[in-house]
Coordinates of C-alpha atoms in Angstrom, one line a residue:
M234 CA 184.4 50.1 68.5
T235 CA 181.6 52.6 68.9
D236 CA 181.2 55.7 66.7
P237 CA 181.7 58.8 67.9
I238 CA 178.9 61.1 69.0
K239 CA 178.3 64.1 67.8
E240 CA 177.8 66.9 69.9
V241 CA 174.4 69.2 69.6
T242 CA 173.6 72.0 71.4
P243 CA 170.3 73.7 72.1
Y244 CA 172.0 77.6 71.7
N245 CA 175.3 76.9 70.1
D246 CA 176.3 79.6 72.2
E247 CA 180.1 79.3 74.1
E248 CA 178.1 77.7 77.3
N249 CA 178.9 73.8 77.8
K250 CA 176.1 71.2 76.5
K251 CA 175.3 70.6 80.0
G252 CA 175.0 74.4 81.3
Q253 CA 172.7 74.8 78.1
V254 CA 170.4 71.9 78.6
T255 CA 170.1 73.6 82.0
K256 CA 169.2 76.6 81.2
M257 CA 167.0 75.3 78.2
F258 CA 164.8 72.9 81.0
N259 CA 164.2 76.3 83.5
K260 CA 163.2 78.2 80.7
I261 CA 160.6 75.2 79.5
A262 CA 160.0 73.8 82.8
P263 CA 156.5 75.2 82.6
Y264 CA 154.8 73.9 79.6
Y265 CA 156.9 70.6 80.1
D266 CA 154.4 68.3 80.9
Y267 CA 151.7 69.7 79.1
L268 CA 153.8 69.6 75.7
N269 CA 155.1 66.0 76.4
R270 CA 151.6 64.9 76.8
L271 CA 150.6 67.0 73.4
L272 CA 153.7 66.3 71.7
S273 CA 153.1 62.8 71.9
L274 CA 149.5 62.0 71.8
G275 CA 149.5 60.7 75.4
I276 CA 151.4 57.8 74.2
D277 CA 154.8 58.9 76.7
V278 CA 153.0 57.7 80.0
I279 CA 152.5 54.3 78.3
W280 CA 156.0 54.2 77.4
R281 CA 156.8 54.9 81.1
K282 CA 154.5 52.2 82.4
K283 CA 156.3 49.6 80.0
A284 CA 159.4 50.5 80.8
I285 CA 158.6 50.2 84.9
K286 CA 157.1 47.3 84.2
T287 CA 160.5 45.8 83.4
L288 CA 161.4 46.0 86.9
V289 CA 158.4 44.0 88.6
P290 CA 160.4 40.4 88.3
Y291 CA 163.3 42.2 90.1
Q292 CA 161.4 44.5 93.6
P293 CA 163.9 47.5 93.8
Q294 CA 163.5 48.7 96.9
Y295 CA 165.5 51.9 96.2
I296 CA 165.3 53.3 92.9
L297 CA 167.4 56.6 91.4
D298 CA 165.5 57.9 88.9
I299 CA 168.3 60.0 87.1
A300 CA 167.0 63.2 84.8
T301 CA 163.7 63.4 86.9
G302 CA 162.2 66.5 85.6
T303 CA 159.1 66.5 86.9
A304 CA 158.9 63.2 88.4
D305 CA 156.8 61.5 86.1
L306 CA 159.1 58.4 86.2
A307 CA 159.6 58.3 89.5
I308 CA 155.8 58.6 90.2
E309 CA 155.4 55.3 88.2
A310 CA 158.1 53.6 89.6
Y311 CA 156.4 53.8 92.9
K312 CA 153.0 53.6 92.1
S313 CA 153.6 50.3 90.1
L314 CA 156.8 49.0 92.3
K315 CA 156.0 50.3 95.6
P316 CA 159.8 50.0 96.4
K317 CA 161.1 51.5 100.3
H318 CA 162.3 55.0 98.3
V319 CA 162.7 56.4 94.8
T320 CA 165.1 60.1 94.8
G321 CA 164.3 61.8 91.2
M322 CA 167.7 63.7 90.3
D323 CA 167.5 66.5 88.1
I324 CA 169.8 69.3 87.0
S325 CA 167.0 71.9 86.4
S326 CA 165.7 73.5 89.4
E327 CA 162.7 74.7 87.6
M328 CA 161.8 70.9 86.8
I329 CA 162.7 69.7 90.3
R330 CA 160.2 72.7 91.6
I331 CA 157.2 71.5 89.6
G332 CA 157.8 67.8 90.5
D333 CA 158.2 68.8 94.0
N334 CA 154.8 70.5 93.6
K335 CA 153.3 67.2 91.7
L336 CA 154.8 65.2 95.0
L337 CA 152.8 67.5 97.5
K338 CA 149.3 67.4 95.3
K339 CA 149.7 63.4 95.8
K340 CA 151.1 63.8 99.3
L341 CA 153.9 60.9 97.9
Q342 CA 156.7 63.7 99.1
D343 CA 157.9 61.2 102.3
V344 CA 158.2 58.4 99.8
I345 CA 159.6 60.1 96.8
T346 CA 162.5 62.6 97.5
L347 CA 163.6 65.0 94.5
E348 CA 167.2 66.7 94.8
I349 CA 169.0 69.0 92.6
G350 CA 172.0 67.3 91.0
D351 CA 174.7 66.2 87.9
S352 CA 174.1 62.9 86.5
E353 CA 177.5 63.3 85.8
N354 CA 179.0 63.3 88.8
L355 CA 176.3 61.8 91.2
K356 CA 176.8 62.4 95.1
Y357 CA 175.3 59.0 95.8
E358 CA 177.5 56.2 97.4
D359 CA 178.7 53.6 95.8
G360 CA 176.1 50.2 95.2
Q361 CA 173.2 52.5 96.9
F362 CA 170.9 51.7 94.8
D363 CA 168.3 48.7 93.3
A364 CA 167.9 50.3 90.4
V365 CA 168.5 53.4 88.1
T366 CA 166.5 54.4 85.9
A367 CA 166.1 57.2 83.3
A368 CA 163.7 58.6 80.8
F369 CA 164.2 60.9 77.9
G370 CA 167.5 61.9 79.8
V371 CA 170.4 60.4 79.0
R372 CA 170.3 62.0 75.1
N373 CA 171.3 65.2 77.4
F374 CA 174.4 63.9 79.2
G375 CA 177.1 66.4 78.8
N376 CA 179.2 63.4 78.2
L377 CA 177.0 60.1 77.5
E378 CA 180.1 57.6 79.0
K379 CA 180.5 59.3 82.1
G380 CA 176.8 59.5 83.2
L381 CA 176.5 56.0 82.5
I382 CA 179.5 54.9 84.4
E383 CA 178.1 57.1 87.1
M384 CA 174.8 54.9 86.6
H385 CA 176.5 51.7 86.7
R386 CA 178.9 52.9 90.1
V387 CA 175.6 53.8 92.5
L388 CA 174.1 51.1 91.5
K389 CA 174.0 47.5 93.8
Q390 CA 175.7 44.3 92.1
G391 CA 173.0 42.4 90.6
G392 CA 170.8 45.7 89.9
R393 CA 169.1 46.8 87.4
I394 CA 169.2 49.9 84.8
V395 CA 166.3 51.2 82.6
I396 CA 166.6 53.7 80.1
L397 CA 163.8 55.5 78.4
E398 CA 165.1 57.0 75.2
F399 CA 164.0 58.3 71.8
S400 CA 165.0 56.4 68.5
K401 CA 165.0 56.9 64.9
P402 CA 162.3 54.7 63.1
K403 CA 163.5 52.6 60.4
V404 CA 160.4 51.5 58.4
F405 CA 159.1 53.0 55.2
P406 CA 156.9 55.6 55.6
L407 CA 157.0 56.0 59.3
K408 CA 160.9 56.7 59.4
Q409 CA 159.7 59.8 56.6
L410 CA 156.8 61.1 58.7
F411 CA 158.7 60.9 62.1
N412 CA 161.8 62.8 60.6
L413 CA 158.6 66.0 59.3
Y414 CA 157.0 65.7 62.6
F415 CA 160.3 66.1 64.9
K416 CA 162.1 68.2 62.5
N417 CA 159.1 70.7 61.2
I418 CA 155.9 70.2 63.0
L419 CA 156.7 69.6 66.5
P420 CA 159.5 72.7 66.9
V421 CA 156.7 74.7 65.4
I422 CA 154.0 74.1 68.1
G423 CA 157.1 74.1 70.9
K424 CA 157.5 77.4 69.7
I425 CA 153.9 78.7 70.2
K426 CA 153.8 77.4 73.7
S427 CA 157.1 77.4 75.4
K428 CA 158.1 80.4 73.4
D429 CA 161.6 78.8 73.1
P430 CA 161.7 77.4 69.0
K431 CA 165.6 76.0 70.0
A432 CA 164.2 73.9 72.7
Y433 CA 162.6 71.0 70.2
Q434 CA 164.6 72.0 67.2
Y435 CA 167.0 70.5 69.6
L436 CA 164.9 67.3 70.4
Y437 CA 165.1 66.8 67.0
E438 CA 168.8 67.0 66.5
S439 CA 169.4 65.3 69.9
V440 CA 167.4 62.2 68.8
Q441 CA 169.5 62.0 65.1
V442 CA 173.0 61.6 66.9
F443 CA 172.6 59.2 69.9
P444 CA 173.7 56.0 69.5
D445 CA 171.3 53.4 67.5
Y446 CA 170.7 50.5 69.5
E447 CA 173.5 48.2 68.7
N448 CA 176.0 50.9 69.5
F449 CA 174.4 51.8 72.7
I450 CA 174.3 48.1 73.9
K451 CA 177.9 48.4 72.9
I452 CA 178.9 51.6 75.1
L453 CA 177.0 49.9 77.9
K454 CA 178.9 46.4 77.5
K455 CA 181.8 48.3 77.7
I456 CA 181.4 50.3 80.9
G457 CA 180.6 47.1 82.3
F458 CA 177.1 46.2 82.1
H459 CA 176.0 42.7 81.3
S460 CA 172.5 41.1 80.0
T461 CA 171.7 43.9 77.6
D462 CA 168.7 43.9 76.2
F463 CA 166.8 46.5 74.3
K464 CA 162.9 47.0 73.1
P465 CA 161.8 49.5 70.5
L466 CA 158.0 51.0 70.5
S467 CA 155.7 52.3 68.9
F468 CA 157.5 51.4 65.8
G469 CA 160.9 52.5 67.2
I470 CA 160.0 55.8 67.9
C471 CA 161.2 55.3 71.8
T472 CA 163.4 52.5 72.8
I473 CA 163.8 50.4 76.4
Y474 CA 167.2 49.5 77.6
T475 CA 168.1 47.4 80.3
A476 CA 170.9 45.8 81.4
S477 CA 171.9 44.7 84.8
K478 CA 175.3 45.0 87.3

């Protein structure tokens, strides 16, 4: 049995979580990359590299990057793995617009395609991809299990998923420092730059209610994944989850 997941939303209005998350990312999209680098001190770049490195032994040729945002993980996947094609999908049209501009500048538009879509209702065929990835995205699903079931569905038999997600450090004093930074300092910096204080308050709250390592692995197994594993990074601030179909 896994504990029920408490739902937190960015704006506390009547719109459902999916709608609020879409609105939030459309709003902060112009500042997203800058704030990621600033607020993580650049470590998020290293986290993405390590996540994609787990796919090297599998040599996936067709990759789907869920909640691709501005395509950072999709770009890293292509650079490190040289697959035939990477598809990046996100519910935020503004994030996709910025990602498309990034691909044009890097001349990667022929090998990486970005599309607007819903992670919980994927438009792709069963077993279409060799690997499915997600960085800091599954935490924002309106229905976590539904999104993970869709990832499982579009994955080929023997394919791999790689999920990079924030987690809660458990050791003193990092746990206390993490909570202080994410709860009190990060929202202030986010408010100054993005003019949306709720977005970075939501970041802290959504991390707090996300399943811990063992419970998330239980959910993956329940859905049908096997060979599940997790690897905490930076003393547990972030975690790489991997599994096979």
